[in-house]
Amino acid sequence: DAVDISLKDIDQLAKSSFPLCMRHMLDKLRENHHLKHGGRMQFGLFLKGAGLKLEDALAFWRAEFSQKIGSERFDKEYAYAIRHNYGKEGKRTDYTPYSCQKIISATPGVGDHHGCPFRHFGEENLRAALNKMGVGGHALEEVMDKVKNRHYQVACTLTFEATHGVSCDSGINHPNQYFSESQKVLR
Ligand code: SF4
């Protein structure tokens, strides 16, 4: 039942099935050919949890980062950390992807793109991002209302429901759960 995502599917899957936090980081990575540490952890572990294999993960990050710093520097400074996340270096801990709760309680600084957009975006940016996902009208106002009351995961659940046309009774509590629920609906 697990969907293993491959390198060539990432952009298409992001559009159909990634939660807003992960779409945002993919956009920023494509735009800047870079993500800071917090983003590399949050997004990298999500991709791992979604089934992206280590070799594909290395190719994915290398393709972006090398456009900015060259592949030699990527291999020297960043590849280790990616293998590390996959439990292939250091203490060989198999790191698990972050839950919504952990992501929501992050404190992204200037130039960081990790965190939860429902929690960390300003209202205008959040509205624009939701519009881009096709959430508008009454559904958008409902989402914004949950955000105002600090019910970020409920806002994300309503976003899921609005974009998939189904109800999500369990509620969203993990980005990888969002992804797999979405794939269940769409496949
Ligand atoms: Fe991501 Fe969870 Fe925030 Fe949704 S509620 S955007 S899945 S962190």
Short mmCIF file of N, CA and C and ligand atoms in Angstrom, two decimals:
data_model
loop_
_atom_site.label_atom_id
_atom_site.label_comp_id
_atom_site.label_asym_id
_atom_site.label_seq_id
_atom_site.Cartn_x
_atom_site.Cartn_y
_atom_site.Cartn_z
N ASP A 1 0.82 -1.22 0.00
CA ASP A 1 0.00 0.00 0.00
C ASP A 1 0.85 1.26 0.00
N ALA A 2 2.09 1.17 0.52
CA ALA A 2 2.95 2.36 0.52
C ALA A 2 3.32 2.74 -0.91
N VAL A 3 3.30 4.02 -1.18
CA VAL A 3 3.67 4.51 -2.51
C VAL A 3 5.12 4.94 -2.45
N ASP A 4 5.94 4.35 -3.28
CA ASP A 4 7.32 4.81 -3.31
C ASP A 4 7.46 5.84 -4.41
N ILE A 5 7.84 7.05 -4.00
CA ILE A 5 7.93 8.08 -5.02
C ILE A 5 9.31 8.01 -5.68
N SER A 6 9.32 8.25 -6.94
CA SER A 6 10.60 8.26 -7.64
C SER A 6 10.90 9.69 -8.07
N LEU A 7 12.14 9.88 -8.47
CA LEU A 7 12.66 11.21 -8.74
C LEU A 7 11.82 11.98 -9.75
N LYS A 8 11.42 11.30 -10.81
CA LYS A 8 10.75 12.00 -11.90
C LYS A 8 9.33 12.41 -11.54
N ASP A 9 8.79 11.81 -10.48
CA ASP A 9 7.40 12.11 -10.11
C ASP A 9 7.25 13.25 -9.12
N ILE A 10 8.36 13.76 -8.60
CA ILE A 10 8.25 14.65 -7.44
C ILE A 10 7.37 15.88 -7.71
N ASP A 11 7.60 16.54 -8.84
CA ASP A 11 6.83 17.78 -9.08
C ASP A 11 5.34 17.51 -9.26
N GLN A 12 5.05 16.44 -9.99
CA GLN A 12 3.65 16.10 -10.21
C GLN A 12 2.98 15.68 -8.90
N LEU A 13 3.68 14.89 -8.11
CA LEU A 13 3.12 14.46 -6.82
C LEU A 13 2.97 15.63 -5.85
N ALA A 14 3.91 16.57 -5.93
CA ALA A 14 3.82 17.74 -5.06
C ALA A 14 2.51 18.47 -5.32
N LYS A 15 2.19 18.63 -6.61
CA LYS A 15 0.97 19.34 -6.98
C LYS A 15 -0.26 18.60 -6.53
N SER A 16 -0.26 17.28 -6.65
CA SER A 16 -1.48 16.55 -6.33
C SER A 16 -1.57 16.15 -4.86
N SER A 17 -0.46 15.90 -4.20
CA SER A 17 -0.53 15.18 -2.93
C SER A 17 0.33 15.69 -1.78
N PHE A 18 1.19 16.68 -2.00
CA PHE A 18 2.00 17.17 -0.88
C PHE A 18 1.19 18.18 -0.08
N PRO A 19 1.33 18.17 1.24
CA PRO A 19 0.72 19.25 2.03
C PRO A 19 1.46 20.56 1.75
N LEU A 20 0.80 21.64 2.12
CA LEU A 20 1.32 22.97 1.79
C LEU A 20 2.75 23.20 2.28
N CYS A 21 3.08 22.71 3.48
CA CYS A 21 4.44 22.91 4.00
C CYS A 21 5.48 22.36 3.04
N MET A 22 5.22 21.21 2.46
CA MET A 22 6.21 20.55 1.60
C MET A 22 6.20 21.13 0.19
N ARG A 23 5.03 21.52 -0.31
CA ARG A 23 4.97 22.23 -1.59
C ARG A 23 5.82 23.48 -1.53
N HIS A 24 5.67 24.19 -0.44
CA HIS A 24 6.37 25.45 -0.28
C HIS A 24 7.89 25.24 -0.33
N MET A 25 8.35 24.20 0.35
CA MET A 25 9.80 23.98 0.35
C MET A 25 10.31 23.52 -1.00
N LEU A 26 9.51 22.73 -1.71
CA LEU A 26 9.93 22.34 -3.06
C LEU A 26 10.01 23.58 -3.96
N ASP A 27 9.01 24.45 -3.87
CA ASP A 27 9.04 25.70 -4.66
C ASP A 27 10.30 26.49 -4.37
N LYS A 28 10.62 26.65 -3.10
CA LYS A 28 11.77 27.46 -2.71
C LYS A 28 13.08 26.81 -3.14
N LEU A 29 13.14 25.49 -3.03
CA LEU A 29 14.33 24.77 -3.46
C LEU A 29 14.54 24.93 -4.97
N ARG A 30 13.47 24.82 -5.74
CA ARG A 30 13.56 24.99 -7.19
C ARG A 30 13.95 26.43 -7.53
N GLU A 31 13.46 27.36 -6.75
CA GLU A 31 13.70 28.78 -7.01
C GLU A 31 15.12 29.19 -6.63
N ASN A 32 15.56 28.78 -5.44
CA ASN A 32 16.86 29.25 -4.91
C ASN A 32 17.99 28.23 -5.07
N HIS A 33 17.67 27.02 -5.47
CA HIS A 33 18.66 25.93 -5.56
C HIS A 33 19.37 25.75 -4.23
N HIS A 34 18.64 26.00 -3.18
CA HIS A 34 19.20 25.88 -1.84
C HIS A 34 18.06 25.82 -0.82
N LEU A 35 18.30 25.10 0.27
CA LEU A 35 17.43 25.19 1.45
C LEU A 35 18.35 25.14 2.65
N LYS A 36 18.02 25.92 3.66
CA LYS A 36 18.83 25.90 4.87
C LYS A 36 18.57 24.62 5.67
N HIS A 37 19.34 24.45 6.72
CA HIS A 37 19.35 23.17 7.44
C HIS A 37 17.96 22.70 7.86
N GLY A 38 17.18 23.60 8.48
CA GLY A 38 15.85 23.20 8.96
C GLY A 38 14.97 22.68 7.83
N GLY A 39 15.10 23.29 6.67
CA GLY A 39 14.34 22.87 5.50
C GLY A 39 14.82 21.54 4.95
N ARG A 40 16.14 21.39 4.92
CA ARG A 40 16.69 20.13 4.42
C ARG A 40 16.25 18.97 5.30
N MET A 41 16.19 19.20 6.61
CA MET A 41 15.74 18.15 7.52
C MET A 41 14.25 17.86 7.32
N GLN A 42 13.44 18.89 7.42
CA GLN A 42 11.98 18.69 7.36
C GLN A 42 11.56 18.08 6.01
N PHE A 43 12.08 18.65 4.94
CA PHE A 43 11.67 18.20 3.60
C PHE A 43 12.34 16.87 3.25
N GLY A 44 13.63 16.75 3.59
CA GLY A 44 14.36 15.53 3.27
C GLY A 44 13.77 14.31 3.95
N LEU A 45 13.42 14.46 5.22
CA LEU A 45 12.84 13.31 5.94
C LEU A 45 11.43 13.00 5.46
N PHE A 46 10.69 14.03 5.05
CA PHE A 46 9.37 13.80 4.45
C PHE A 46 9.51 12.95 3.18
N LEU A 47 10.45 13.34 2.33
CA LEU A 47 10.65 12.60 1.07
C LEU A 47 11.08 11.16 1.35
N LYS A 48 11.93 11.02 2.34
CA LYS A 48 12.35 9.68 2.73
C LYS A 48 11.13 8.87 3.19
N GLY A 49 10.30 9.49 4.04
CA GLY A 49 9.10 8.82 4.53
C GLY A 49 8.13 8.48 3.42
N ALA A 50 8.16 9.29 2.35
CA ALA A 50 7.28 9.03 1.21
C ALA A 50 7.86 7.97 0.29
N GLY A 51 9.03 7.46 0.65
CA GLY A 51 9.57 6.32 -0.09
C GLY A 51 10.67 6.67 -1.08
N LEU A 52 11.16 7.91 -1.06
CA LEU A 52 12.25 8.27 -1.97
C LEU A 52 13.53 7.55 -1.51
N LYS A 53 14.12 6.80 -2.42
CA LYS A 53 15.31 6.02 -2.09
C LYS A 53 16.52 6.94 -1.92
N LEU A 54 17.49 6.46 -1.15
CA LEU A 54 18.68 7.27 -0.89
C LEU A 54 19.36 7.75 -2.17
N GLU A 55 19.55 6.86 -3.14
CA GLU A 55 20.22 7.28 -4.37
C GLU A 55 19.45 8.37 -5.08
N ASP A 56 18.13 8.26 -5.09
CA ASP A 56 17.30 9.28 -5.72
C ASP A 56 17.32 10.58 -4.93
N ALA A 57 17.38 10.45 -3.61
CA ALA A 57 17.44 11.65 -2.77
C ALA A 57 18.74 12.41 -3.05
N LEU A 58 19.85 11.69 -3.15
CA LEU A 58 21.12 12.33 -3.44
C LEU A 58 21.07 13.02 -4.81
N ALA A 59 20.50 12.34 -5.79
CA ALA A 59 20.40 12.93 -7.14
C ALA A 59 19.50 14.16 -7.12
N PHE A 60 18.43 14.07 -6.37
CA PHE A 60 17.48 15.20 -6.28
C PHE A 60 18.13 16.44 -5.69
N TRP A 61 18.77 16.28 -4.54
CA TRP A 61 19.38 17.44 -3.88
C TRP A 61 20.60 17.93 -4.67
N ARG A 62 21.34 17.00 -5.23
CA ARG A 62 22.53 17.40 -6.00
C ARG A 62 22.12 18.24 -7.21
N ALA A 63 21.05 17.82 -7.90
CA ALA A 63 20.62 18.53 -9.11
C ALA A 63 20.31 19.99 -8.79
N GLU A 64 19.71 20.24 -7.63
CA GLU A 64 19.39 21.63 -7.27
C GLU A 64 20.61 22.37 -6.73
N PHE A 65 21.23 21.82 -5.72
CA PHE A 65 22.33 22.52 -5.05
C PHE A 65 23.51 22.78 -6.00
N SER A 66 23.77 21.85 -6.92
CA SER A 66 24.94 22.03 -7.79
C SER A 66 24.76 23.22 -8.72
N GLN A 67 23.50 23.61 -8.97
CA GLN A 67 23.27 24.81 -9.79
C GLN A 67 23.76 26.06 -9.09
N LYS A 68 23.87 25.99 -7.80
CA LYS A 68 24.29 27.17 -7.05
C LYS A 68 25.74 27.05 -6.57
N ILE A 69 26.11 25.89 -6.06
CA ILE A 69 27.44 25.78 -5.45
C ILE A 69 28.35 24.78 -6.16
N GLY A 70 27.85 24.14 -7.22
CA GLY A 70 28.66 23.13 -7.91
C GLY A 70 28.52 21.77 -7.25
N SER A 71 28.68 20.73 -8.05
CA SER A 71 28.43 19.39 -7.50
C SER A 71 29.56 18.93 -6.58
N GLU A 72 30.77 19.44 -6.80
CA GLU A 72 31.88 19.05 -5.94
C GLU A 72 31.63 19.50 -4.50
N ARG A 73 31.22 20.75 -4.38
CA ARG A 73 30.94 21.27 -3.04
C ARG A 73 29.73 20.57 -2.43
N PHE A 74 28.76 20.26 -3.27
CA PHE A 74 27.61 19.52 -2.75
C PHE A 74 28.07 18.19 -2.16
N ASP A 75 28.86 17.47 -2.95
CA ASP A 75 29.31 16.14 -2.48
C ASP A 75 30.12 16.26 -1.19
N LYS A 76 30.89 17.34 -1.09
CA LYS A 76 31.74 17.51 0.09
C LYS A 76 30.97 17.95 1.33
N GLU A 77 30.01 18.88 1.12
CA GLU A 77 29.40 19.53 2.29
C GLU A 77 27.99 19.04 2.63
N TYR A 78 27.29 18.45 1.68
CA TYR A 78 25.88 18.16 1.93
C TYR A 78 25.51 16.68 1.80
N ALA A 79 26.24 15.95 0.98
CA ALA A 79 25.85 14.55 0.72
C ALA A 79 25.89 13.73 2.01
N TYR A 80 26.88 14.00 2.85
CA TYR A 80 27.01 13.25 4.09
C TYR A 80 25.73 13.35 4.92
N ALA A 81 25.22 14.58 5.06
CA ALA A 81 24.03 14.79 5.89
C ALA A 81 22.82 14.04 5.35
N ILE A 82 22.75 13.92 4.04
CA ILE A 82 21.62 13.20 3.45
C ILE A 82 21.75 11.71 3.73
N ARG A 83 22.97 11.19 3.54
CA ARG A 83 23.18 9.77 3.89
C ARG A 83 22.93 9.55 5.38
N HIS A 84 23.30 10.55 6.16
CA HIS A 84 23.09 10.49 7.61
C HIS A 84 21.61 10.35 7.94
N ASN A 85 20.79 11.16 7.28
CA ASN A 85 19.33 11.08 7.49
C ASN A 85 18.78 9.71 7.14
N TYR A 86 19.44 9.03 6.24
CA TYR A 86 19.00 7.70 5.84
C TYR A 86 19.66 6.62 6.69
N GLY A 87 20.36 7.06 7.73
CA GLY A 87 20.96 6.09 8.64
C GLY A 87 22.21 5.42 8.11
N LYS A 88 22.85 6.07 7.12
CA LYS A 88 24.01 5.45 6.50
C LYS A 88 25.34 6.02 7.02
N GLU A 89 25.28 6.96 7.93
CA GLU A 89 26.50 7.56 8.46
C GLU A 89 26.36 7.71 9.96
N GLY A 90 27.49 8.01 10.61
CA GLY A 90 27.47 8.32 12.03
C GLY A 90 26.91 7.18 12.86
N LYS A 91 25.97 7.51 13.73
CA LYS A 91 25.41 6.50 14.64
C LYS A 91 24.41 5.57 13.94
N ARG A 92 24.18 5.85 12.66
CA ARG A 92 23.27 5.03 11.84
C ARG A 92 21.86 5.00 12.43
N THR A 93 21.48 6.11 13.00
CA THR A 93 20.10 6.24 13.45
C THR A 93 19.22 6.40 12.22
N ASP A 94 18.10 5.71 12.20
CA ASP A 94 17.17 5.89 11.09
C ASP A 94 16.19 6.99 11.49
N TYR A 95 16.44 8.20 11.03
CA TYR A 95 15.63 9.34 11.46
C TYR A 95 14.23 9.28 10.89
N THR A 96 13.26 9.62 11.73
CA THR A 96 11.87 9.58 11.28
C THR A 96 11.40 10.97 10.87
N PRO A 97 10.50 11.03 9.89
CA PRO A 97 9.96 12.31 9.44
C PRO A 97 9.22 13.04 10.57
N TYR A 98 9.22 14.35 10.50
CA TYR A 98 8.62 15.18 11.55
C TYR A 98 7.09 15.15 11.49
N SER A 99 6.48 15.14 12.66
CA SER A 99 5.02 15.26 12.75
C SER A 99 4.60 16.73 12.60
N CYS A 100 3.31 16.95 12.39
CA CYS A 100 2.78 18.32 12.33
C CYS A 100 3.10 19.07 13.61
N GLN A 101 2.94 18.40 14.73
CA GLN A 101 3.15 19.06 16.02
C GLN A 101 4.57 19.61 16.11
N LYS A 102 5.52 18.81 15.69
CA LYS A 102 6.93 19.23 15.73
C LYS A 102 7.16 20.38 14.74
N ILE A 103 6.57 20.29 13.57
CA ILE A 103 6.76 21.31 12.54
C ILE A 103 6.11 22.63 12.97
N ILE A 104 4.94 22.52 13.56
CA ILE A 104 4.21 23.73 14.00
C ILE A 104 4.99 24.44 15.12
N SER A 105 5.68 23.67 15.95
CA SER A 105 6.39 24.32 17.05
C SER A 105 7.81 24.76 16.67
N ALA A 106 8.18 24.61 15.40
CA ALA A 106 9.48 25.11 14.94
C ALA A 106 9.47 26.64 14.96
N THR A 107 10.68 27.22 14.94
CA THR A 107 10.78 28.68 14.92
C THR A 107 11.67 29.11 13.76
N PRO A 108 11.11 29.05 12.53
CA PRO A 108 11.91 29.41 11.36
C PRO A 108 12.33 30.88 11.40
N GLY A 109 13.59 31.13 11.07
CA GLY A 109 14.09 32.50 11.04
C GLY A 109 14.08 33.05 9.63
N VAL A 110 14.70 34.22 9.46
CA VAL A 110 14.77 34.85 8.13
C VAL A 110 15.50 33.92 7.16
N GLY A 111 14.92 33.71 5.98
CA GLY A 111 15.56 32.86 4.98
C GLY A 111 15.29 31.38 5.17
N ASP A 112 14.56 31.04 6.23
CA ASP A 112 14.13 29.65 6.43
C ASP A 112 12.79 29.42 5.74
N HIS A 113 12.61 28.21 5.23
CA HIS A 113 11.33 27.90 4.58
C HIS A 113 10.65 26.68 5.18
N HIS A 114 11.21 26.19 6.29
CA HIS A 114 10.53 25.08 6.94
C HIS A 114 9.45 25.64 7.87
N GLY A 115 8.82 24.77 8.64
CA GLY A 115 7.70 25.20 9.47
C GLY A 115 6.39 24.87 8.81
N CYS A 116 5.30 25.29 9.44
CA CYS A 116 3.94 25.05 8.94
C CYS A 116 3.37 26.36 8.41
N PRO A 117 3.05 26.44 7.13
CA PRO A 117 2.51 27.70 6.58
C PRO A 117 1.27 28.21 7.33
N PHE A 118 0.46 27.28 7.83
CA PHE A 118 -0.74 27.72 8.54
C PHE A 118 -0.36 28.47 9.83
N ARG A 119 0.78 28.09 10.38
CA ARG A 119 1.26 28.73 11.60
C ARG A 119 2.19 29.91 11.30
N HIS A 120 3.04 29.77 10.29
CA HIS A 120 4.17 30.68 10.13
C HIS A 120 4.04 31.69 8.99
N PHE A 121 3.10 31.52 8.09
CA PHE A 121 2.90 32.52 7.03
C PHE A 121 2.06 33.68 7.58
N GLY A 122 2.28 34.86 7.04
CA GLY A 122 1.36 35.96 7.26
C GLY A 122 0.06 35.70 6.50
N GLU A 123 -1.00 36.42 6.88
CA GLU A 123 -2.31 36.13 6.29
C GLU A 123 -2.32 36.23 4.76
N GLU A 124 -1.69 37.29 4.24
CA GLU A 124 -1.73 37.52 2.80
C GLU A 124 -1.04 36.39 2.03
N ASN A 125 0.13 36.00 2.50
CA ASN A 125 0.87 34.92 1.85
C ASN A 125 0.11 33.61 1.92
N LEU A 126 -0.52 33.37 3.06
CA LEU A 126 -1.26 32.12 3.22
C LEU A 126 -2.45 32.08 2.27
N ARG A 127 -3.16 33.19 2.18
CA ARG A 127 -4.29 33.24 1.24
C ARG A 127 -3.84 32.99 -0.19
N ALA A 128 -2.73 33.61 -0.56
CA ALA A 128 -2.21 33.44 -1.92
C ALA A 128 -1.81 31.99 -2.17
N ALA A 129 -1.15 31.38 -1.17
CA ALA A 129 -0.70 30.00 -1.33
C ALA A 129 -1.90 29.05 -1.45
N LEU A 130 -2.93 29.32 -0.67
CA LEU A 130 -4.12 28.46 -0.72
C LEU A 130 -4.86 28.65 -2.04
N ASN A 131 -4.91 29.88 -2.51
CA ASN A 131 -5.51 30.13 -3.82
C ASN A 131 -4.80 29.34 -4.91
N LYS A 132 -3.49 29.32 -4.81
CA LYS A 132 -2.69 28.59 -5.79
C LYS A 132 -2.99 27.08 -5.77
N MET A 133 -3.41 26.58 -4.60
CA MET A 133 -3.81 25.18 -4.51
C MET A 133 -5.25 24.97 -4.96
N GLY A 134 -5.94 26.04 -5.30
CA GLY A 134 -7.32 25.92 -5.75
C GLY A 134 -8.34 26.04 -4.64
N VAL A 135 -7.90 26.55 -3.49
CA VAL A 135 -8.85 26.74 -2.38
C VAL A 135 -9.30 28.20 -2.38
N GLY A 136 -10.59 28.41 -2.55
CA GLY A 136 -11.11 29.78 -2.59
C GLY A 136 -12.48 29.84 -1.94
N GLY A 137 -13.10 31.02 -2.04
CA GLY A 137 -14.49 31.19 -1.61
C GLY A 137 -14.72 30.80 -0.15
N HIS A 138 -15.82 30.08 0.04
CA HIS A 138 -16.25 29.72 1.39
C HIS A 138 -15.21 28.81 2.07
N ALA A 139 -14.66 27.86 1.32
CA ALA A 139 -13.68 26.92 1.89
C ALA A 139 -12.46 27.69 2.41
N LEU A 140 -12.01 28.67 1.64
CA LEU A 140 -10.86 29.46 2.06
C LEU A 140 -11.15 30.21 3.36
N GLU A 141 -12.35 30.79 3.46
CA GLU A 141 -12.68 31.54 4.68
C GLU A 141 -12.75 30.61 5.89
N GLU A 142 -13.23 29.39 5.66
CA GLU A 142 -13.26 28.42 6.77
C GLU A 142 -11.85 28.07 7.24
N VAL A 143 -10.96 27.90 6.27
CA VAL A 143 -9.57 27.60 6.63
C VAL A 143 -8.98 28.77 7.42
N MET A 144 -9.19 29.98 6.94
CA MET A 144 -8.60 31.16 7.59
C MET A 144 -9.17 31.35 9.00
N ASP A 145 -10.43 30.95 9.16
CA ASP A 145 -11.05 31.03 10.47
C ASP A 145 -10.38 30.08 11.46
N LYS A 146 -10.05 28.88 11.00
CA LYS A 146 -9.35 27.92 11.87
C LYS A 146 -7.96 28.45 12.22
N VAL A 147 -7.31 29.06 11.26
CA VAL A 147 -5.97 29.61 11.49
C VAL A 147 -6.03 30.69 12.56
N LYS A 148 -7.04 31.58 12.44
CA LYS A 148 -7.19 32.66 13.43
C LYS A 148 -7.34 32.10 14.84
N ASN A 149 -8.01 30.94 14.93
CA ASN A 149 -8.20 30.32 16.24
C ASN A 149 -7.08 29.34 16.59
N ARG A 150 -6.01 29.40 15.84
CA ARG A 150 -4.79 28.59 16.08
C ARG A 150 -5.02 27.10 15.95
N HIS A 151 -6.02 26.70 15.17
CA HIS A 151 -6.24 25.28 14.90
C HIS A 151 -5.59 24.94 13.56
N TYR A 152 -4.26 24.87 13.59
CA TYR A 152 -3.52 24.76 12.33
C TYR A 152 -3.74 23.43 11.63
N GLN A 153 -3.76 22.35 12.40
CA GLN A 153 -3.95 21.04 11.77
C GLN A 153 -5.37 20.89 11.23
N VAL A 154 -6.33 21.53 11.89
CA VAL A 154 -7.70 21.50 11.37
C VAL A 154 -7.76 22.29 10.07
N ALA A 155 -7.05 23.41 10.03
CA ALA A 155 -6.98 24.21 8.79
C ALA A 155 -6.39 23.38 7.66
N CYS A 156 -5.37 22.60 7.98
CA CYS A 156 -4.74 21.73 6.97
C CYS A 156 -5.70 20.63 6.53
N THR A 157 -6.45 20.09 7.49
CA THR A 157 -7.43 19.05 7.17
C THR A 157 -8.51 19.61 6.23
N LEU A 158 -8.99 20.82 6.53
CA LEU A 158 -10.00 21.44 5.66
C LEU A 158 -9.43 21.69 4.26
N THR A 159 -8.16 22.04 4.21
CA THR A 159 -7.50 22.25 2.91
C THR A 159 -7.44 20.93 2.13
N PHE A 160 -7.10 19.87 2.84
CA PHE A 160 -7.11 18.54 2.21
C PHE A 160 -8.49 18.24 1.64
N GLU A 161 -9.51 18.47 2.45
CA GLU A 161 -10.87 18.15 2.03
C GLU A 161 -11.30 18.98 0.83
N ALA A 162 -10.93 20.27 0.86
CA ALA A 162 -11.32 21.15 -0.24
C ALA A 162 -10.61 20.76 -1.54
N THR A 163 -9.37 20.30 -1.44
CA THR A 163 -8.63 19.98 -2.66
C THR A 163 -8.87 18.56 -3.15
N HIS A 164 -9.39 17.70 -2.30
CA HIS A 164 -9.60 16.31 -2.71
C HIS A 164 -11.08 15.95 -2.86
N GLY A 165 -11.96 16.81 -2.37
CA GLY A 165 -13.38 16.54 -2.52
C GLY A 165 -13.87 15.36 -1.68
N VAL A 166 -13.15 15.04 -0.64
CA VAL A 166 -13.59 13.98 0.29
C VAL A 166 -13.39 14.47 1.71
N SER A 167 -14.04 13.83 2.67
CA SER A 167 -13.79 14.22 4.05
C SER A 167 -12.67 13.35 4.60
N CYS A 168 -11.92 13.96 5.52
CA CYS A 168 -10.78 13.27 6.12
C CYS A 168 -11.07 13.18 7.60
N ASP A 169 -11.77 12.09 7.98
CA ASP A 169 -12.29 11.99 9.34
C ASP A 169 -11.20 11.90 10.40
N SER A 170 -10.09 11.29 10.03
CA SER A 170 -9.01 11.13 11.03
C SER A 170 -8.33 12.45 11.35
N GLY A 171 -8.42 13.42 10.44
CA GLY A 171 -7.72 14.68 10.65
C GLY A 171 -6.25 14.52 10.29
N ILE A 172 -5.62 15.63 9.90
CA ILE A 172 -4.21 15.58 9.50
C ILE A 172 -3.33 15.81 10.73
N ASN A 173 -2.42 14.88 10.98
CA ASN A 173 -1.47 15.09 12.08
C ASN A 173 -0.02 14.83 11.68
N HIS A 174 0.18 14.46 10.41
CA HIS A 174 1.54 14.20 9.92
C HIS A 174 1.58 14.45 8.41
N PRO A 175 2.61 15.14 7.95
CA PRO A 175 2.69 15.40 6.50
C PRO A 175 2.71 14.12 5.66
N ASN A 176 3.34 13.07 6.16
CA ASN A 176 3.35 11.82 5.40
C ASN A 176 1.99 11.13 5.40
N GLN A 177 1.20 11.39 6.46
CA GLN A 177 -0.17 10.89 6.48
C GLN A 177 -1.00 11.63 5.44
N TYR A 178 -0.82 12.96 5.35
CA TYR A 178 -1.49 13.76 4.32
C TYR A 178 -1.19 13.16 2.95
N PHE A 179 0.09 12.89 2.72
CA PHE A 179 0.52 12.35 1.43
C PHE A 179 -0.15 11.00 1.14
N SER A 180 -0.14 10.10 2.13
CA SER A 180 -0.68 8.77 1.84
C SER A 180 -2.20 8.79 1.74
N GLU A 181 -2.85 9.64 2.55
CA GLU A 181 -4.32 9.77 2.40
C GLU A 181 -4.66 10.30 1.00
N SER A 182 -3.87 11.24 0.54
CA SER A 182 -4.10 11.81 -0.78
C SER A 182 -3.94 10.76 -1.86
N GLN A 183 -2.86 9.98 -1.74
CA GLN A 183 -2.62 8.94 -2.75
C GLN A 183 -3.73 7.89 -2.74
N LYS A 184 -4.29 7.64 -1.55
CA LYS A 184 -5.40 6.68 -1.46
C LYS A 184 -6.59 7.19 -2.27
N VAL A 185 -6.84 8.50 -2.17
CA VAL A 185 -7.97 9.08 -2.88
C VAL A 185 -7.71 9.11 -4.39
N LEU A 186 -6.49 9.43 -4.76
CA LEU A 186 -6.22 9.72 -6.17
C LEU A 186 -5.85 8.51 -7.01
N ARG A 187 -5.41 7.45 -6.36
CA ARG A 187 -4.93 6.30 -7.15
C ARG A 187 -6.01 5.30 -7.48
FE1 SF4 B 1 2.36 20.51 7.01
FE2 SF4 B 1 1.08 19.53 9.13
FE3 SF4 B 1 1.18 22.18 8.70
FE4 SF4 B 1 -0.30 20.59 7.18
S1 SF4 B 1 -0.60 20.99 9.39
S2 SF4 B 1 1.04 22.23 6.45
S3 SF4 B 1 0.96 18.76 7.03
S4 SF4 B 1 2.89 20.83 9.16
#
